[in-house]
Amino acid sequence: VFKEVIAPNDKLYEYLEDKRLTWVDDFPIVNTAIVKMLGKLSEKNASSLLVPNLYKNNEDREYALQLFRKVILNEDKLNAHIEGKTPNWDQDRIADIDLIILKMGIAEFLYFPSIPVRATINEYLEVSKEYSTPKSSIFVNGILDKIVKEFEEEGKLNKIGRGLQ
């Protein structure tokens, strides 16, 4: 029913576009997530799949909350690190999802000493490939690499543990 009636519904599409123009970009991702979730439904497990778990475990939840707080509370500082690294782009022209990905990556560099730099870059490249435009991963990689080099020169990377630099 979803694939045949709801997803291709032009009225729904127009309604969502009227409510928020950028929703159009998210529509395929949301449709895919809904189709996957509906594909896993059966009478036995229907109630458990209606609202999937956001987190694998409590540690995962705590990490997500800490990252969210760090990004929100340090947004101006994180924006300042991005400025100047994008000479051909005003921040207004950078896709919102790319800015969010960059801020999250920078926050991990600065505030999560146990997460290796390479792991942060690799994770956010994967996020950009999954949720942003086709060339975003190249853009995100370039900016994060520039920022890491700058942080290393300024001694701002305080990674602890073996092999974390």
Coordinates of C-alpha atoms in Angstrom, one line a residue:
V1 CA 0.0 0.0 0.0
F2 CA 2.8 2.4 0.9
K3 CA 4.7 1.9 -2.4
E4 CA 1.6 1.9 -4.5
V5 CA -0.5 4.6 -3.0
I6 CA 1.2 6.8 -0.4
A7 CA 4.8 7.3 -1.7
P8 CA 3.8 8.3 -5.3
N9 CA 0.9 10.6 -4.0
D10 CA 1.4 14.0 -5.7
K11 CA -0.8 15.7 -3.1
L12 CA 1.3 14.5 -0.3
Y13 CA 4.4 15.6 -2.1
E14 CA 3.0 19.0 -2.8
Y15 CA 1.8 19.4 0.8
L16 CA 5.3 18.5 2.2
E17 CA 6.9 20.9 -0.3
D18 CA 4.6 23.7 0.7
K19 CA 5.4 23.1 4.4
R20 CA 9.1 23.0 4.0
L21 CA 10.9 23.3 0.7
T22 CA 14.0 21.3 1.8
W23 CA 11.8 18.3 2.6
V24 CA 11.9 17.5 -1.1
D25 CA 15.6 16.5 -0.7
D26 CA 14.7 14.2 2.3
F27 CA 11.7 12.5 0.6
P28 CA 13.7 9.6 -1.0
I29 CA 15.6 8.9 2.2
V30 CA 12.4 8.9 4.3
N31 CA 10.6 6.7 1.8
T32 CA 13.5 4.2 1.7
A33 CA 13.5 4.1 5.6
I34 CA 9.7 3.5 5.7
V35 CA 9.9 0.8 3.0
K36 CA 12.7 -1.0 4.9
M37 CA 10.8 -0.7 8.2
L38 CA 7.6 -2.0 6.7
G39 CA 9.4 -4.8 5.0
K40 CA 10.5 -6.1 8.4
L41 CA 7.0 -6.1 9.8
S42 CA 5.2 -9.3 10.6
E43 CA 2.4 -10.2 12.9
K44 CA 4.8 -11.5 15.5
N45 CA 7.0 -8.4 15.7
A46 CA 4.8 -5.6 14.5
S47 CA 4.6 -3.7 17.8
S48 CA 8.4 -3.7 18.3
L49 CA 9.1 -2.3 14.8
L50 CA 6.6 0.5 14.8
V51 CA 9.1 2.7 16.6
P52 CA 12.6 1.4 16.1
N53 CA 15.2 1.9 18.8
L54 CA 17.4 5.0 18.1
Y55 CA 20.3 3.7 20.0
K56 CA 22.1 0.3 20.3
N57 CA 22.6 0.7 24.0
N58 CA 22.9 3.3 26.8
E59 CA 26.5 4.1 25.9
D60 CA 25.5 4.9 22.3
R61 CA 22.6 7.1 23.7
E62 CA 25.0 9.0 26.0
Y63 CA 27.5 9.6 23.2
A64 CA 24.7 11.0 20.9
L65 CA 23.5 13.3 23.7
Q66 CA 27.0 14.6 24.5
L67 CA 27.7 15.2 20.8
F68 CA 24.4 17.0 20.3
R69 CA 25.1 19.2 23.4
K70 CA 28.7 20.0 22.3
V71 CA 27.5 21.0 18.8
I72 CA 24.7 23.2 20.0
L73 CA 26.6 24.9 22.9
N74 CA 29.7 25.6 20.7
E75 CA 28.0 26.4 17.4
D76 CA 29.7 29.8 17.0
K77 CA 33.1 28.4 17.7
L78 CA 32.5 25.5 15.3
N79 CA 31.3 27.9 12.6
A80 CA 34.4 30.0 13.1
H81 CA 36.6 26.9 12.3
I82 CA 34.6 26.3 9.1
E83 CA 34.9 29.9 7.9
G84 CA 38.0 30.5 5.8
K85 CA 38.2 26.8 4.9
T86 CA 35.6 27.3 2.1
P87 CA 37.0 30.2 0.1
N88 CA 34.8 29.5 -2.9
W89 CA 31.6 29.0 -0.9
D90 CA 29.6 31.3 1.4
Q91 CA 28.3 29.4 4.4
D92 CA 24.8 30.2 3.1
R93 CA 25.5 28.2 -0.1
I94 CA 26.8 25.1 1.8
A95 CA 24.1 22.4 2.2
D96 CA 22.7 22.4 5.7
I97 CA 23.4 18.7 6.1
D98 CA 27.1 19.3 5.1
L99 CA 27.4 22.1 7.7
I100 CA 25.9 19.8 10.4
I101 CA 28.3 17.0 9.4
L102 CA 31.3 19.4 9.6
K103 CA 30.2 20.8 13.0
M104 CA 29.8 17.2 14.3
G105 CA 33.2 16.2 13.0
I106 CA 34.9 19.3 14.5
A107 CA 33.2 18.7 17.8
E108 CA 34.5 15.1 17.9
F109 CA 38.0 16.4 17.1
L110 CA 37.9 18.9 20.0
Y111 CA 35.7 17.3 22.7
F112 CA 36.0 13.5 22.4
P113 CA 39.6 12.7 23.1
S114 CA 39.1 8.9 23.0
I115 CA 37.9 8.9 19.3
P116 CA 40.7 8.7 16.8
V117 CA 40.9 11.5 14.2
R118 CA 40.8 9.0 11.3
A119 CA 37.7 7.3 12.7
T120 CA 35.9 10.6 12.9
I121 CA 36.8 11.5 9.3
N122 CA 35.8 8.1 8.0
E123 CA 32.5 8.1 9.9
Y124 CA 31.4 11.6 8.7
L125 CA 32.4 10.7 5.1
E126 CA 30.1 7.7 5.3
V127 CA 27.3 10.0 6.8
S128 CA 27.8 12.5 4.0
K129 CA 27.7 9.7 1.3
E130 CA 24.5 8.4 2.8
Y131 CA 22.6 11.6 3.6
S132 CA 24.0 14.4 1.4
T133 CA 24.7 15.1 -2.2
P134 CA 26.9 12.9 -4.4
K135 CA 30.0 15.2 -4.2
S136 CA 29.5 16.1 -0.5
S137 CA 31.9 13.5 0.8
I138 CA 34.7 15.0 -1.2
F139 CA 33.9 18.4 0.1
V140 CA 33.5 17.2 3.7
N141 CA 36.8 15.2 3.5
G142 CA 38.7 18.3 2.2
I143 CA 37.4 20.6 4.9
L144 CA 37.9 18.1 7.8
D145 CA 41.5 17.4 6.5
K146 CA 42.3 21.2 6.5
I147 CA 40.8 21.6 10.0
V148 CA 42.8 18.6 11.4
K149 CA 46.0 20.0 10.0
E150 CA 45.3 23.4 11.5
F151 CA 44.4 21.8 14.9
E152 CA 47.6 19.7 14.8
E153 CA 49.7 22.8 14.1
E154 CA 48.0 24.7 16.9
G155 CA 48.1 21.8 19.4
K156 CA 44.3 21.7 19.7
L157 CA 44.0 17.9 19.2
N158 CA 44.2 16.3 22.6
K159 CA 43.7 12.7 21.8
I160 CA 44.4 10.2 24.5
G161 CA 45.2 6.5 24.2
R162 CA 47.4 4.6 21.8
G163 CA 47.1 5.2 18.1
L164 CA 44.6 8.0 18.4
Q165 CA 46.4 10.8 16.5

